[in-house]
Amino acid sequence: FQPFGPPSVGPPKDYDGPLTTVSFATPTHGFGPVEQNSVNDCAFEFTNTGEHPLVITTAIGSCGCTAPEYPKQPIPPGGTGEIHVVYKPGTQEGYQSKVISVQCNTDPKVVVLRISADVQKAN
């Protein structure tokens, strides 16, 4: 397990502003059965539950098949947002579990989101 993705991604960006807290509606998403070479997407909704703006500095999937998109602007206290994730299993087969590491100005710095799918062989 590499919490920040493959080594080619490099170290996470640092943020030296005030810390805040974040709450995800749910930190996991199960796609259930999906076909090989399909495109599957989901969104992880969150709320800034702290007293300072939430700054997400990186969101990285545990492999190239998992691509997260995240808000680049600070989320004000009480504000909401989402991390959109696209999972493309390619020729993977069977049960798959992937991790999205979200680094932000919280303690701890990294929030881990998880997706899973049962990849069915294409006909």
PDB file of N, CA and C in Angstrom, residues 28-68:
ATOM      1  N   THR A  28     -16.770   5.172   1.714  1.00  0.00           N
ATOM      2  CA  THR A  28     -16.639   3.994   0.845  1.00  0.00           C
ATOM      3  C   THR A  28     -17.739   3.995  -0.209  1.00  0.00           C
ATOM      4  N   HIS A  29     -17.440   3.352  -1.337  1.00  0.00           N
ATOM      5  CA  HIS A  29     -18.449   3.162  -2.384  1.00  0.00           C
ATOM      6  C   HIS A  29     -18.228   1.807  -3.035  1.00  0.00           C
ATOM      7  N   GLY A  30     -19.269   0.991  -3.061  1.00  0.00           N
ATOM      8  CA  GLY A  30     -19.205  -0.299  -3.736  1.00  0.00           C
ATOM      9  C   GLY A  30     -19.975  -0.220  -5.046  1.00  0.00           C
ATOM     10  N   PHE A  31     -19.280  -0.443  -6.139  1.00  0.00           N
ATOM     11  CA  PHE A  31     -19.935  -0.417  -7.450  1.00  0.00           C
ATOM     12  C   PHE A  31     -20.753  -1.681  -7.702  1.00  0.00           C
ATOM     13  N   GLY A  32     -20.415  -2.764  -6.983  1.00  0.00           N
ATOM     14  CA  GLY A  32     -21.068  -4.040  -7.270  1.00  0.00           C
ATOM     15  C   GLY A  32     -20.476  -4.623  -8.543  1.00  0.00           C
ATOM     16  N   PRO A  33     -21.239  -5.436  -9.291  1.00  0.00           N
ATOM     17  CA  PRO A  33     -20.714  -6.027 -10.523  1.00  0.00           C
ATOM     18  C   PRO A  33     -20.551  -4.970 -11.626  1.00  0.00           C
ATOM     19  N   VAL A  34     -19.381  -4.936 -12.246  1.00  0.00           N
ATOM     20  CA  VAL A  34     -19.118  -4.079 -13.404  1.00  0.00           C
ATOM     21  C   VAL A  34     -18.392  -4.917 -14.454  1.00  0.00           C
ATOM     22  N   GLU A  35     -18.477  -4.508 -15.706  1.00  0.00           N
ATOM     23  CA  GLU A  35     -17.797  -5.236 -16.775  1.00  0.00           C
ATOM     24  C   GLU A  35     -16.388  -4.702 -16.982  1.00  0.00           C
ATOM     25  N   GLN A  36     -15.517  -5.582 -17.491  1.00  0.00           N
ATOM     26  CA  GLN A  36     -14.180  -5.150 -17.881  1.00  0.00           C
ATOM     27  C   GLN A  36     -14.319  -4.022 -18.908  1.00  0.00           C
ATOM     28  N   ASN A  37     -13.334  -3.146 -18.946  1.00  0.00           N
ATOM     29  CA  ASN A  37     -13.262  -2.040 -19.897  1.00  0.00           C
ATOM     30  C   ASN A  37     -14.444  -1.080 -19.806  1.00  0.00           C
ATOM     31  N   SER A  38     -15.110  -1.040 -18.650  1.00  0.00           N
ATOM     32  CA  SER A  38     -16.217  -0.105 -18.466  1.00  0.00           C
ATOM     33  C   SER A  38     -15.721   1.167 -17.774  1.00  0.00           C
ATOM     34  N   VAL A  39     -16.569   2.178 -17.771  1.00  0.00           N
ATOM     35  CA  VAL A  39     -16.287   3.433 -17.079  1.00  0.00           C
ATOM     36  C   VAL A  39     -17.325   3.578 -15.977  1.00  0.00           C
ATOM     37  N   ASN A  40     -16.851   3.710 -14.739  1.00  0.00           N
ATOM     38  CA  ASN A  40     -17.734   3.756 -13.575  1.00  0.00           C
ATOM     39  C   ASN A  40     -17.378   4.976 -12.736  1.00  0.00           C
ATOM     40  N   ASP A  41     -18.384   5.754 -12.377  1.00  0.00           N
ATOM     41  CA  ASP A  41     -18.069   6.939 -11.593  1.00  0.00           C
ATOM     42  C   ASP A  41     -18.956   7.041 -10.362  1.00  0.00           C
ATOM     43  N   CYS A  42     -18.422   7.747  -9.378  1.00  0.00           N
ATOM     44  CA  CYS A  42     -19.147   8.008  -8.142  1.00  0.00           C
ATOM     45  C   CYS A  42     -18.637   9.320  -7.567  1.00  0.00           C
ATOM     46  N   ALA A  43     -19.340   9.821  -6.563  1.00  0.00           N
ATOM     47  CA  ALA A  43     -18.934  11.059  -5.910  1.00  0.00           C
ATOM     48  C   ALA A  43     -18.967  10.854  -4.399  1.00  0.00           C
ATOM     49  N   PHE A  44     -17.941  11.338  -3.738  1.00  0.00           N
ATOM     50  CA  PHE A  44     -17.867  11.334  -2.285  1.00  0.00           C
ATOM     51  C   PHE A  44     -18.171  12.754  -1.808  1.00  0.00           C
ATOM     52  N   GLU A  45     -19.322  12.933  -1.188  1.00  0.00           N
ATOM     53  CA  GLU A  45     -19.723  14.252  -0.701  1.00  0.00           C
ATOM     54  C   GLU A  45     -19.122  14.506   0.679  1.00  0.00           C
ATOM     55  N   PHE A  46     -18.706  15.752   0.888  1.00  0.00           N
ATOM     56  CA  PHE A  46     -18.106  16.103   2.175  1.00  0.00           C
ATOM     57  C   PHE A  46     -18.574  17.478   2.629  1.00  0.00           C
ATOM     58  N   THR A  47     -18.373  17.727   3.929  1.00  0.00           N
ATOM     59  CA  THR A  47     -18.683  19.014   4.541  1.00  0.00           C
ATOM     60  C   THR A  47     -17.482  19.472   5.353  1.00  0.00           C
ATOM     61  N   ASN A  48     -17.127  20.734   5.220  1.00  0.00           N
ATOM     62  CA  ASN A  48     -16.094  21.314   6.080  1.00  0.00           C
ATOM     63  C   ASN A  48     -16.751  21.570   7.430  1.00  0.00           C
ATOM     64  N   THR A  49     -16.410  20.762   8.419  1.00  0.00           N
ATOM     65  CA  THR A  49     -17.016  20.862   9.742  1.00  0.00           C
ATOM     66  C   THR A  49     -16.175  21.693  10.717  1.00  0.00           C
ATOM     67  N   GLY A  50     -15.123  22.291  10.217  1.00  0.00           N
ATOM     68  CA  GLY A  50     -14.228  23.069  11.082  1.00  0.00           C
ATOM     69  C   GLY A  50     -14.489  24.558  11.031  1.00  0.00           C
ATOM     70  N   GLU A  51     -13.545  25.303  11.601  1.00  0.00           N
ATOM     71  CA  GLU A  51     -13.672  26.761  11.706  1.00  0.00           C
ATOM     72  C   GLU A  51     -12.820  27.518  10.701  1.00  0.00           C
ATOM     73  N   HIS A  52     -12.071  26.803   9.863  1.00  0.00           N
ATOM     74  CA  HIS A  52     -11.213  27.435   8.865  1.00  0.00           C
ATOM     75  C   HIS A  52     -11.509  26.835   7.498  1.00  0.00           C
ATOM     76  N   PRO A  53     -11.137  27.528   6.419  1.00  0.00           N
ATOM     77  CA  PRO A  53     -11.354  26.968   5.076  1.00  0.00           C
ATOM     78  C   PRO A  53     -10.640  25.625   4.922  1.00  0.00           C
ATOM     79  N   LEU A  54     -11.298  24.699   4.223  1.00  0.00           N
ATOM     80  CA  LEU A  54     -10.719  23.395   3.910  1.00  0.00           C
ATOM     81  C   LEU A  54      -9.976  23.515   2.588  1.00  0.00           C
ATOM     82  N   VAL A  55      -8.700  23.127   2.602  1.00  0.00           N
ATOM     83  CA  VAL A  55      -7.873  23.180   1.399  1.00  0.00           C
ATOM     84  C   VAL A  55      -7.423  21.761   1.072  1.00  0.00           C
ATOM     85  N   ILE A  56      -7.877  21.256  -0.067  1.00  0.00           N
ATOM     86  CA  ILE A  56      -7.443  19.931  -0.529  1.00  0.00           C
ATOM     87  C   ILE A  56      -6.247  20.152  -1.435  1.00  0.00           C
ATOM     88  N   THR A  57      -5.111  19.566  -1.068  1.00  0.00           N
ATOM     89  CA  THR A  57      -3.888  19.779  -1.857  1.00  0.00           C
ATOM     90  C   THR A  57      -3.658  18.682  -2.888  1.00  0.00           C
ATOM     91  N   THR A  58      -4.108  17.453  -2.608  1.00  0.00           N
ATOM     92  CA  THR A  58      -3.999  16.365  -3.582  1.00  0.00           C
ATOM     93  C   THR A  58      -5.092  15.338  -3.315  1.00  0.00           C
ATOM     94  N   ALA A  59      -5.432  14.617  -4.358  1.00  0.00           N
ATOM     95  CA  ALA A  59      -6.297  13.436  -4.256  1.00  0.00           C
ATOM     96  C   ALA A  59      -5.757  12.469  -5.298  1.00  0.00           C
ATOM     97  N   ILE A  60      -5.265  11.322  -4.835  1.00  0.00           N
ATOM     98  CA  ILE A  60      -4.559  10.401  -5.718  1.00  0.00           C
ATOM     99  C   ILE A  60      -5.108   8.998  -5.549  1.00  0.00           C
ATOM    100  N   GLY A  61      -5.385   8.331  -6.679  1.00  0.00           N
ATOM    101  CA  GLY A  61      -5.833   6.944  -6.652  1.00  0.00           C
ATOM    102  C   GLY A  61      -4.659   6.010  -6.463  1.00  0.00           C
ATOM    103  N   SER A  62      -4.934   4.821  -5.919  1.00  0.00           N
ATOM    104  CA  SER A  62      -3.874   3.849  -5.640  1.00  0.00           C
ATOM    105  C   SER A  62      -3.341   3.192  -6.905  1.00  0.00           C
ATOM    106  N   CYS A  63      -4.029   3.357  -8.025  1.00  0.00           N
ATOM    107  CA  CYS A  63      -3.495   2.871  -9.301  1.00  0.00           C
ATOM    108  C   CYS A  63      -4.041   3.737 -10.419  1.00  0.00           C
ATOM    109  N   GLY A  64      -3.518   3.569 -11.618  1.00  0.00           N
ATOM    110  CA  GLY A  64      -3.920   4.390 -12.749  1.00  0.00           C
ATOM    111  C   GLY A  64      -5.365   4.191 -13.183  1.00  0.00           C
ATOM    112  N   CYS A  65      -6.012   3.137 -12.710  1.00  0.00           N
ATOM    113  CA  CYS A  65      -7.395   2.853 -13.088  1.00  0.00           C
ATOM    114  C   CYS A  65      -8.391   3.704 -12.303  1.00  0.00           C
ATOM    115  N   THR A  66      -7.915   4.414 -11.285  1.00  0.00           N
ATOM    116  CA  THR A  66      -8.780   5.196 -10.406  1.00  0.00           C
ATOM    117  C   THR A  66      -8.361   6.659 -10.477  1.00  0.00           C
ATOM    118  N   ALA A  67      -9.234   7.501 -11.058  1.00  0.00           N
ATOM    119  CA  ALA A  67      -8.889   8.905 -11.267  1.00  0.00           C
ATOM    120  C   ALA A  67      -9.824   9.820 -10.482  1.00  0.00           C
ATOM    121  N   PRO A  68      -9.322  10.453  -9.413  1.00  0.00           N
ATOM    122  CA  PRO A  68     -10.157  11.388  -8.655  1.00  0.00           C
ATOM    123  C   PRO A  68     -10.017  12.826  -9.156  1.00  0.00           C
TER     124      PRO A  68
END
